Coordinates of C-alpha atoms in Angstrom, one line a residue:
X1 CA -43.2 28.0 0.6
X2 CA -43.7 26.6 -2.9
X3 CA -43.3 22.9 -2.2
X4 CA -44.4 21.7 -5.5
X5 CA -42.4 24.0 -7.7
X6 CA -39.2 22.7 -6.1
X7 CA -39.9 19.2 -7.4
X8 CA -41.1 20.0 -10.9
X9 CA -44.9 19.3 -10.4
X10 CA -46.2 22.8 -11.3
X11 CA -45.4 22.8 -15.0
X12 CA -48.9 21.8 -16.0
X13 CA -50.9 23.9 -13.6
X14 CA -51.2 27.5 -12.3
X15 CA -48.8 28.1 -9.4
X16 CA -50.8 31.0 -8.1
X17 CA -53.0 29.0 -5.7
X18 CA -50.0 27.7 -3.8
X19 CA -48.6 31.1 -3.1
X20 CA -52.1 32.3 -1.9
X21 CA -52.6 29.5 0.7
X22 CA -52.5 31.1 4.2
X23 CA -55.6 29.7 5.9
X24 CA -58.2 26.9 5.9
X25 CA -60.5 29.1 3.8
X26 CA -57.9 29.4 1.1
X27 CA -57.3 25.6 1.1
X28 CA -61.0 25.0 0.7
X29 CA -60.8 26.8 -2.7
X30 CA -58.4 24.2 -4.1
X31 CA -59.7 22.0 -6.9
X32 CA -59.4 18.2 -6.6
X33 CA -56.6 18.3 -9.2
X34 CA -54.7 20.8 -7.1
X35 CA -55.0 18.5 -4.1
X36 CA -53.7 15.5 -6.1
X37 CA -50.8 17.5 -7.4
X38 CA -50.0 18.6 -3.8
X39 CA -50.1 15.0 -2.5
X40 CA -47.8 13.9 -5.3
X41 CA -45.4 16.7 -4.6
X42 CA -45.4 15.7 -0.9
X43 CA -44.7 12.1 -1.7
X44 CA -41.8 13.2 -3.9
X45 CA -40.5 15.5 -1.2
X46 CA -40.6 12.6 1.3
X47 CA -38.8 10.3 -1.1
X48 CA -36.1 12.8 -2.0
X49 CA -35.7 13.8 1.7
X50 CA -35.1 10.2 2.7
X51 CA -32.5 9.9 -0.1
X52 CA -30.8 13.1 1.0
X53 CA -30.8 12.0 4.6
X54 CA -29.1 8.7 3.7
X55 CA -26.6 10.5 1.5
X56 CA -25.8 12.9 4.3
X57 CA -25.3 10.0 6.7
X58 CA -22.9 8.4 4.2
X59 CA -21.0 11.6 3.9
X60 CA -20.8 12.0 7.6
X61 CA -19.5 8.4 7.9
X62 CA -16.8 9.2 5.3
X63 CA -15.8 12.4 7.2
X64 CA -15.6 10.4 10.5
X65 CA -13.4 7.8 8.8
X66 CA -11.0 10.5 7.5
X67 CA -10.9 12.1 10.9
X68 CA -10.1 8.8 12.5
X69 CA -7.3 8.2 10.0
X70 CA -5.8 11.6 10.6
X71 CA -6.4 12.2 14.3
X72 CA -8.0 9.2 15.9
X73 CA -7.2 5.6 16.9
X74 CA -7.2 3.2 13.9
X75 CA -7.8 0.1 15.9
X76 CA -10.9 -1.8 15.0
X77 CA -11.3 -3.3 18.5
X78 CA -14.9 -3.3 19.6
X79 CA -15.6 -2.7 23.3
X80 CA -18.8 -4.1 24.6
X81 CA -20.3 -1.6 27.0
X82 CA -22.6 -4.1 28.6
X83 CA -25.4 -3.4 31.0
X84 CA -25.6 0.2 32.2
X85 CA -25.8 -1.1 35.7
X86 CA -22.8 -3.3 35.5
X87 CA -19.7 -1.9 37.2
X88 CA -16.4 -1.7 35.4
X89 CA -13.2 -3.5 36.4
X90 CA -11.7 -2.0 39.5
X91 CA -15.0 -0.2 40.5
X92 CA -16.2 -1.0 44.0
X93 CA -19.7 -0.6 45.2
X94 CA -20.2 2.5 47.2
X95 CA -20.7 1.9 50.9
X96 CA -23.0 3.9 53.1
X97 CA -21.2 6.6 54.9
X98 CA -20.1 5.5 58.4
X99 CA -21.2 7.5 61.3
X100 CA -18.7 10.0 62.5
X101 CA -16.5 8.6 65.3
X102 CA -15.0 10.9 67.8
X103 CA -11.2 10.4 68.3
X104 CA -8.2 12.0 69.8
X105 CA -5.0 13.1 68.0
X106 CA -1.8 11.0 68.3
X107 CA 1.8 12.0 68.0
X108 CA 3.1 11.6 64.5
X109 CA 6.2 9.4 63.9
X110 CA 8.6 8.5 61.1
X111 CA 8.6 4.9 60.0
X112 CA 11.9 3.3 59.0
X113 CA 12.3 2.8 55.3
X114 CA 12.4 -0.8 54.1
X115 CA 15.9 -1.9 53.4
X116 CA 16.7 -2.6 49.8
X117 CA 18.5 -5.7 48.8
X118 CA 22.0 -4.9 47.9
X119 CA 22.1 -7.6 45.2
X120 CA 19.1 -6.4 43.2
X121 CA 21.4 -4.9 40.6
X122 CA 23.3 -8.1 40.1
X123 CA 20.6 -9.9 38.2
X124 CA 21.7 -10.1 34.5
X125 CA 19.2 -8.8 32.0
X126 CA 21.1 -9.7 28.8
X127 CA 22.4 -12.6 26.8
X128 CA 26.0 -13.0 27.8
X129 CA 26.8 -14.9 24.6
X130 CA 25.8 -12.0 22.4
X131 CA 26.4 -8.8 24.4
X132 CA 29.9 -7.4 24.8
X133 CA 30.7 -6.7 28.5
X134 CA 33.3 -4.3 29.7
X135 CA 34.4 -4.7 33.3
X136 CA 35.2 -1.7 35.5
X137 CA 37.0 -2.6 38.8
X138 CA 36.0 -0.5 41.8
X139 CA 37.9 -0.6 45.0
X140 CA 36.6 -0.1 48.5
X141 CA 37.4 3.3 49.9
X142 CA 38.6 1.7 53.1
X143 CA 41.5 0.1 51.3
X144 CA 42.9 3.3 50.0
X145 CA 46.5 3.6 51.2
X146 CA 46.8 0.0 52.3
X147 CA 49.1 -2.5 50.7
X148 CA 47.7 -5.8 49.3
X149 CA 49.1 -7.6 52.3
X150 CA 46.8 -5.6 54.6
X151 CA 43.5 -6.9 53.2
X152 CA 42.0 -9.9 51.5
X153 CA 39.5 -10.1 48.7
X154 CA 37.0 -12.8 49.6
X155 CA 34.4 -12.3 46.9
X156 CA 32.9 -9.8 44.4
X157 CA 29.6 -8.2 44.1
X158 CA 28.4 -7.2 40.6
X159 CA 26.1 -4.5 39.3
X160 CA 25.1 -3.9 35.7
X161 CA 24.5 -0.7 33.8
X162 CA 23.3 -0.4 30.2
X163 CA 25.6 2.0 28.3
X164 CA 26.0 3.2 24.7
X165 CA 29.0 4.5 22.8
X166 CA 28.5 7.6 20.5
X167 CA 29.4 5.5 17.5
X168 CA 29.3 1.7 17.0
X169 CA 31.5 1.7 13.9
X170 CA 34.9 0.1 14.1
X171 CA 37.8 0.3 11.7
X172 CA 39.7 -2.9 11.1
X173 CA 43.3 -2.2 10.2
X174 CA 45.1 -5.2 8.7
X175 CA 48.9 -4.9 9.0
X176 CA 50.6 -7.1 6.5
X177 CA 54.4 -7.2 6.8
X178 CA 56.5 -7.0 3.6
X179 CA 59.1 -9.7 4.1
X180 CA 62.4 -10.1 2.2
X181 CA 63.5 -13.7 1.8
X182 CA 67.2 -13.5 2.2
X183 CA 67.9 -16.7 0.3
X184 CA 66.1 -15.6 -2.8
X185 CA 66.0 -11.8 -2.2
X186 CA 62.3 -12.0 -2.9
X187 CA 59.8 -9.6 -1.4
X188 CA 56.6 -11.2 -0.2
X189 CA 53.5 -9.9 1.5
X190 CA 50.2 -11.5 2.6
X191 CA 47.3 -10.6 0.4
X192 CA 44.6 -8.4 1.7
X193 CA 41.6 -10.4 2.9
X194 CA 38.7 -10.7 0.5
X195 CA 35.4 -9.1 1.1
X196 CA 31.9 -10.3 0.2
X197 CA 31.7 -7.4 -2.2
X198 CA 34.7 -7.5 -4.5
X199 CA 37.0 -4.5 -4.2
X200 CA 34.9 -2.9 -1.5
X201 CA 36.3 -1.4 1.8
X202 CA 33.1 -2.6 3.6
X203 CA 33.5 -5.6 5.9
X204 CA 30.7 -8.1 6.0
X205 CA 29.7 -6.8 9.4
X206 CA 29.2 -3.3 8.0
X207 CA 27.2 -4.6 5.0
X208 CA 24.9 -6.6 7.3
X209 CA 24.6 -3.7 9.7
X210 CA 23.8 -1.2 6.9
X211 CA 21.0 -3.5 5.6
X212 CA 19.6 -4.2 9.1
X213 CA 19.5 -0.5 10.0
X214 CA 17.7 0.4 6.8
X215 CA 15.2 -2.5 6.5
X216 CA 14.7 -3.8 10.0
X217 CA 14.9 -0.5 11.8
X218 CA 13.8 1.7 8.9
X219 CA 16.8 4.1 9.1
X220 CA 17.3 5.8 5.7
X221 CA 20.8 5.8 4.2
X222 CA 21.1 9.6 4.5
X223 CA 20.6 9.3 8.3
X224 CA 23.2 6.5 8.4
X225 CA 25.5 8.7 6.4
X226 CA 25.0 11.5 9.0
X227 CA 25.8 9.0 11.8
X228 CA 29.0 7.9 10.1
X229 CA 30.1 11.5 9.6
X230 CA 29.4 12.3 13.3
X231 CA 31.5 9.2 14.2
X232 CA 34.5 10.6 12.2
X233 CA 34.2 8.6 8.9
X234 CA 34.3 10.3 5.5
X235 CA 32.3 8.3 3.0
X236 CA 29.9 9.3 0.3
X237 CA 26.1 8.6 0.3
X238 CA 26.3 7.0 -3.2
X239 CA 28.8 4.5 -1.8
X240 CA 26.3 3.5 0.8
X241 CA 23.6 3.1 -1.9
X242 CA 26.0 0.8 -3.9
X243 CA 26.7 -1.3 -0.8
X244 CA 23.0 -1.8 -0.2
X245 CA 22.3 -2.7 -3.8
X246 CA 25.2 -5.1 -4.1
X247 CA 24.3 -6.7 -0.8
X248 CA 20.7 -7.3 -1.9
X249 CA 21.9 -8.7 -5.2
X250 CA 24.0 -11.3 -3.3
X251 CA 20.8 -12.5 -1.5
X252 CA 18.6 -12.7 -4.5
X253 CA 19.2 -16.4 -5.1
X254 CA 18.1 -17.1 -1.5
X255 CA 15.0 -15.1 -1.9
X256 CA 14.1 -17.0 -5.0
X257 CA 14.6 -20.3 -3.2
X258 CA 12.3 -19.1 -0.4
X259 CA 9.6 -18.0 -2.9
X260 CA 9.8 -21.5 -4.5
X261 CA 9.3 -23.0 -1.0
X262 CA 6.2 -20.8 -0.4
X263 CA 4.7 -21.9 -3.8
X264 CA 4.9 -25.5 -2.6
X265 CA 2.7 -24.7 0.3
X266 CA -0.8 -26.0 0.2
X267 CA -2.3 -23.1 2.1
X268 CA -1.1 -19.6 1.2
X269 CA -2.2 -16.2 2.2
X270 CA -1.7 -13.2 -0.1
X271 CA -2.3 -9.4 0.0
X272 CA -1.0 -6.3 -1.7
X273 CA 0.4 -3.0 -0.4
X274 CA 1.4 0.1 -2.5
X275 CA 4.8 1.6 -2.8
X276 CA 6.1 4.6 -4.9
X277 CA 8.8 3.2 -7.2
X278 CA 10.3 4.5 -10.5
X279 CA 10.0 7.8 -12.2
X280 CA 6.6 8.5 -13.8
X281 CA 7.4 11.9 -15.2
X282 CA 9.0 15.2 -14.2
X283 CA 8.7 15.3 -10.4
X284 CA 6.5 12.3 -10.2
X285 CA 6.9 8.7 -9.1
X286 CA 4.9 5.7 -10.3
X287 CA 2.8 3.7 -8.0
X288 CA 3.8 0.0 -7.7
X289 CA 2.8 -2.8 -5.4
X290 CA 4.3 -5.4 -3.2
X291 CA 2.3 -8.7 -3.3
X292 CA 3.3 -10.4 0.0
X293 CA 2.8 -14.2 0.0
X294 CA 2.8 -16.2 3.3
X295 CA 3.4 -19.9 3.2
X296 CA 2.4 -22.6 5.7
X297 CA 6.0 -23.0 6.8
X298 CA 6.1 -19.5 8.3
X299 CA 7.9 -18.0 5.4
X300 CA 7.0 -14.7 3.6
X301 CA 8.1 -13.1 0.3
X302 CA 7.5 -9.6 -1.0
X303 CA 7.5 -9.8 -4.8
X304 CA 7.2 -6.4 -6.5
X305 CA 5.1 -5.6 -9.5
X306 CA 4.1 -2.4 -11.2
X307 CA 0.3 -2.7 -10.8
X308 CA -2.6 -4.7 -9.3
X309 CA -3.4 -6.6 -12.5
X310 CA -4.4 -10.2 -12.4
X311 CA -1.3 -11.4 -14.2
X312 CA 0.9 -10.4 -11.3
X313 CA -1.0 -12.8 -8.9
X314 CA -0.3 -15.6 -11.3
X315 CA 3.4 -14.6 -11.7
X316 CA 3.8 -14.6 -7.9
X317 CA 2.0 -17.9 -7.2
X318 CA 2.8 -19.8 -10.4
X319 CA 0.3 -21.8 -12.4
X320 CA 1.1 -25.3 -10.9
X321 CA -0.4 -25.2 -7.4
X322 CA 0.0 -28.0 -4.8
X323 CA -2.7 -30.6 -4.5
X324 CA -5.8 -29.3 -2.7
X325 CA -4.3 -25.8 -2.6
X326 CA -6.0 -23.0 -0.8
X327 CA -5.5 -19.3 -1.4
X328 CA -6.5 -17.0 1.5
X329 CA -7.0 -13.3 0.7
X330 CA -9.3 -10.3 0.8
X331 CA -12.0 -9.6 -1.7
X332 CA -9.8 -8.2 -4.5
X333 CA -11.1 -9.7 -7.8
X334 CA -7.6 -10.7 -9.0
X335 CA -7.3 -13.5 -6.4
X336 CA -10.7 -15.0 -7.3
X337 CA -9.7 -14.9 -11.0
X338 CA -6.4 -16.6 -10.4
X339 CA -8.0 -19.2 -8.1
X340 CA -10.6 -20.1 -10.8
X341 CA -7.9 -20.3 -13.5
X342 CA -5.7 -22.6 -11.5
X343 CA -8.3 -24.7 -9.7
X344 CA -7.3 -23.4 -6.3
X345 CA -9.9 -23.1 -3.5
X346 CA -10.3 -19.4 -2.7
X347 CA -10.8 -18.7 1.0
X348 CA -11.9 -15.3 2.2
X349 CA -10.7 -13.2 5.2
X350 CA -13.2 -12.6 8.0
X351 CA -11.2 -9.6 9.3
X352 CA -11.8 -7.8 6.0
X353 CA -15.5 -8.7 6.2
X354 CA -15.7 -7.4 9.7
X355 CA -14.1 -4.1 8.7
X356 CA -17.1 -3.2 6.6
X357 CA -19.5 -3.6 9.6
X358 CA -17.1 -1.8 11.9
X359 CA -17.2 1.2 9.6
X360 CA -21.0 1.0 9.3
X361 CA -21.6 1.6 13.0
X362 CA -22.1 5.3 12.7
X363 CA -24.8 4.9 10.0
X364 CA -26.6 1.8 11.3
X365 CA -25.4 1.1 14.9
X366 CA -27.9 -1.7 15.8
X367 CA -27.5 -3.8 12.7
X368 CA -23.7 -3.3 12.6
X369 CA -23.4 -4.2 16.3
X370 CA -25.4 -7.5 15.7
X371 CA -23.0 -8.5 12.8
X372 CA -20.0 -7.6 14.9
X373 CA -21.2 -9.7 17.8
X374 CA -21.7 -12.7 15.6
X375 CA -18.2 -12.3 14.1
X376 CA -16.8 -11.8 17.5
X377 CA -18.3 -15.2 18.5
X378 CA -16.3 -16.8 15.7
X379 CA -13.1 -15.3 17.0
X380 CA -13.9 -16.5 20.6
X381 CA -14.3 -20.0 19.2
X382 CA -10.9 -19.7 17.4
X383 CA -9.4 -18.5 20.7
X384 CA -10.8 -21.6 22.5
X385 CA -9.2 -23.8 19.8
X386 CA -5.8 -22.1 20.4
X387 CA -6.1 -22.4 24.2
X388 CA -7.0 -26.1 23.9
X389 CA -4.2 -26.8 21.4
X390 CA -6.5 -28.5 18.9
X391 CA -5.3 -29.4 15.4
X392 CA -6.2 -31.6 12.5
X393 CA -9.5 -33.4 12.7
X394 CA -10.2 -32.3 16.3
X395 CA -9.9 -28.7 15.2
X396 CA -12.2 -29.3 12.2
X397 CA -14.8 -31.1 14.4
X398 CA -14.7 -28.2 16.9
X399 CA -15.2 -25.6 14.1
X400 CA -18.1 -27.6 12.6
X401 CA -19.8 -28.1 16.0
X402 CA -19.4 -24.5 17.3
X403 CA -18.5 -22.1 14.5
X404 CA -20.7 -23.4 11.7
X405 CA -24.0 -22.6 13.5
X406 CA -22.7 -19.1 14.1
X407 CA -21.8 -18.7 10.4
X408 CA -25.3 -19.9 9.4
X409 CA -26.9 -17.4 11.7
X410 CA -24.7 -14.7 10.3
X411 CA -25.7 -15.2 6.7
X412 CA -29.4 -15.9 7.7
X413 CA -29.5 -12.4 9.2
X414 CA -27.9 -10.9 6.1
X415 CA -30.6 -12.4 4.0
X416 CA -33.2 -11.0 6.3
X417 CA -31.7 -7.6 6.2
X418 CA -31.6 -7.5 2.5
X419 CA -35.3 -8.6 2.4
X420 CA -36.4 -6.0 4.9
X421 CA -34.2 -3.0 4.4
X422 CA -34.7 0.0 2.2
X423 CA -31.2 1.4 2.3
X424 CA -29.3 2.9 -0.6
X425 CA -26.5 1.0 -2.3
X426 CA -24.1 3.7 -1.1
X427 CA -25.1 3.0 2.6
X428 CA -22.1 1.6 4.5
X429 CA -24.2 -1.2 5.9
X430 CA -25.5 -2.2 2.5
X431 CA -21.9 -2.4 1.2
X432 CA -20.9 -4.5 4.2
X433 CA -23.9 -6.9 3.7
X434 CA -23.2 -7.2 0.0
X435 CA -19.5 -7.8 0.5
X436 CA -20.2 -10.7 2.9
X437 CA -23.1 -12.2 0.9
X438 CA -21.1 -12.3 -2.3
X439 CA -18.2 -14.1 -0.6
X440 CA -20.1 -16.6 1.5
X441 CA -18.4 -19.6 -0.1
X442 CA -14.9 -18.3 0.6
X443 CA -15.8 -17.3 4.1
X444 CA -17.0 -20.8 4.9
X445 CA -13.8 -22.6 3.6
X446 CA -12.1 -22.5 7.0
X447 CA -14.9 -24.6 8.6
X448 CA -14.0 -27.7 6.7
X449 CA -10.2 -27.2 6.4
X450 CA -8.4 -27.1 9.8
X451 CA -5.2 -25.7 8.1
X452 CA -7.0 -22.6 6.8
X453 CA -6.9 -19.6 9.2
X454 CA -10.0 -17.6 9.8
X455 CA -8.3 -14.4 8.5
X456 CA -5.1 -13.0 7.0
X457 CA -4.1 -11.2 10.2
X458 CA -0.8 -13.2 10.4
X459 CA 0.0 -11.8 7.0
X460 CA -1.1 -8.3 7.9
X461 CA 1.3 -8.3 10.9
X462 CA 4.2 -9.5 8.8
X463 CA 3.7 -6.9 6.0
X464 CA 3.7 -3.9 8.5
X465 CA 7.4 -3.4 7.7
X466 CA 6.4 -2.0 4.3
X467 CA 4.2 0.9 5.5
X468 CA 6.6 1.5 8.4
X469 CA 9.4 1.8 5.9
X470 CA 7.3 4.1 3.7
X471 CA 7.1 6.6 6.6
X472 CA 10.9 6.7 6.7
X473 CA 12.5 6.2 3.4
X474 CA 9.3 7.3 1.6
X475 CA 9.9 5.8 -1.8
X476 CA 12.1 3.7 -4.1
X477 CA 13.9 5.7 -6.8
X478 CA 13.8 2.7 -9.3
X479 CA 11.8 -0.5 -9.8
X480 CA 15.0 -2.4 -9.1
X481 CA 15.3 -0.6 -5.8
X482 CA 11.8 -1.8 -4.9
X483 CA 12.7 -5.3 -5.8
X484 CA 15.8 -5.1 -3.5
X485 CA 13.5 -3.9 -0.7
X486 CA 11.3 -6.9 -1.2
X487 CA 14.3 -9.3 -1.1
X488 CA 15.7 -7.9 2.1
X489 CA 12.3 -7.7 3.9
X490 CA 11.4 -11.2 2.8
X491 CA 14.5 -12.6 4.6
X492 CA 14.5 -10.3 7.6
X493 CA 10.8 -10.8 8.4
X494 CA 11.1 -14.5 8.0
X495 CA 14.0 -14.4 10.4
X496 CA 11.7 -12.7 12.9
X497 CA 9.1 -15.4 12.4
X498 CA 11.6 -18.1 13.2
X499 CA 13.2 -16.3 16.1
X500 CA 16.5 -15.8 14.3
X501 CA 18.7 -12.7 14.9
X502 CA 18.7 -11.2 11.4
X503 CA 22.0 -9.5 11.8
X504 CA 23.8 -12.8 12.6
X505 CA 21.9 -14.5 9.8
X506 CA 23.0 -11.9 7.2
X507 CA 26.6 -11.9 8.3
X508 CA 26.7 -15.7 7.8
X509 CA 24.8 -16.0 4.5
X510 CA 26.6 -13.0 2.8
X511 CA 29.8 -15.0 3.3
X512 CA 28.4 -18.4 2.6
X513 CA 26.3 -17.7 -0.5
X514 CA 29.3 -17.3 -2.8
X515 CA 30.7 -20.7 -1.9
X516 CA 27.5 -22.7 -1.3
X517 CA 26.4 -25.2 -4.1
X518 CA 23.8 -23.5 -6.3
X519 CA 21.5 -26.6 -6.3
X520 CA 21.4 -26.4 -2.4
X521 CA 20.8 -22.7 -2.1
X522 CA 17.5 -23.4 -0.3
X523 CA 19.6 -24.5 2.7
X524 CA 20.4 -20.8 3.2
X525 CA 16.8 -19.7 3.6
X526 CA 16.1 -18.7 7.2
X527 CA 13.9 -21.7 7.9
X528 CA 16.6 -24.2 6.8
X529 CA 19.6 -22.2 7.9
X530 CA 18.3 -22.3 11.5
X531 CA 18.6 -26.1 11.5
X532 CA 21.8 -26.4 9.5
X533 CA 24.1 -23.5 10.4
X534 CA 22.7 -21.4 13.3
X535 CA 24.7 -23.4 15.9
X536 CA 28.0 -22.5 14.3
X537 CA 27.6 -19.5 12.0
X538 CA 30.3 -17.7 10.1
X539 CA 31.4 -14.5 11.8
X540 CA 33.0 -11.3 10.8
X541 CA 36.8 -11.0 11.3
X542 CA 36.0 -8.4 13.9
X543 CA 34.1 -10.9 15.9
X544 CA 37.0 -13.4 15.7
X545 CA 39.4 -11.0 17.3
X546 CA 40.3 -11.6 20.9
X547 CA 38.8 -9.1 23.3

């Protein structure tokens, strides 16, 4: 094989000697210059081979990542295998086989089945204040043909079954008599009740249910239209779209008040997630982004912008942050730029840092495992803090005493790796090490500030509604539609965070927002509404009807 010609070292020499090498005698005929050229070619081959092997390892890592996204489990949970000799949970040590014992057969028998308690089915598994109950009376077969005087009912036993009607839609029919006043011969009639959407046939309960089905349970409007048709109602799909748009527009002022409340928070977490919204050409949709912002009062908003530019972070957070404000995010440069411009402390997410080492396990298993173990120690310390209920200065002292030494060991190992390693910049471990080293200051913010979480996982959990929705309603036809999605998801997710039934909340505020003072619209945000109105909410006329 012509090793040298493959690397470009034969241009200044005669290649014939290389093709003639087949024995030690042939090698002895080489000149010193030939030997030097061959050694240089071998060194080049080794260097290039090492580069190619690392590139192949990187490509394999990418293929494994894509396979995991398509077919595998996406969880980043790391399972510590432990010692090979250690038994797993539920595994019992094997016992030596007992000597065979001679026995005699016995006659088989049938054991009586344990009697079941007759009142097991009488235990309620629902909230009687919210669930409609229909009672079906059953009579004892022994009383058939007897008159009421022949037996006496001394008590009742109750059993429950969960049932479902084919359609849950109800038509409210208002009968308004036309009255003739005999004294004046005047015809009078009660006016039709008003609705939250002027001139619409939709009751507030239907508007709220439509929005909840689409945004809380991710049921697209075309499926809701099919369900209405199956239930016997003839309405158009554009009408449903108009109802959703007008309902979201009514709630926009509440959304803006909640966003203003989040901006007042000292510690905020922020992220971004894509959405297809607006026409970008024939048969194409533009790519926009929700920028979810999570405040320290357990409120979240999903402002929509058309790109990932820096200006959108400033538009979402404002340029007048609270005193000693902290912005917690991933490593996207837009957050660092906004924090530097406004003087906000930029904290970094440890979960995003951990992800790089998790994805580097296939390429560099030992080094990645060491980094993951140190990060895991930080999370165990955070779990100890939660279990002990620490807060304020006690939480800060615990972090400084236990987490800070782990963080220092983590970054010391990163410096040692960079000093000792010869990996390519494209190597997954190199990228993970560089990501963590470049963000060291932000990753250490949580140590000295007890109000700063170690990661943005609380925000990641809250924004799951967006990717879940994308899998169902796929896209937003217009940018306005994307903004309406953000408005509804902001209020519904915040209701979940405060343990509020989002349907009951929407039924109330859709009726209340039109008559509530504009300067007190913040009282209708889920956090304030729970304290002010949840005990006596406004109901639909359907709910006020006697059963």
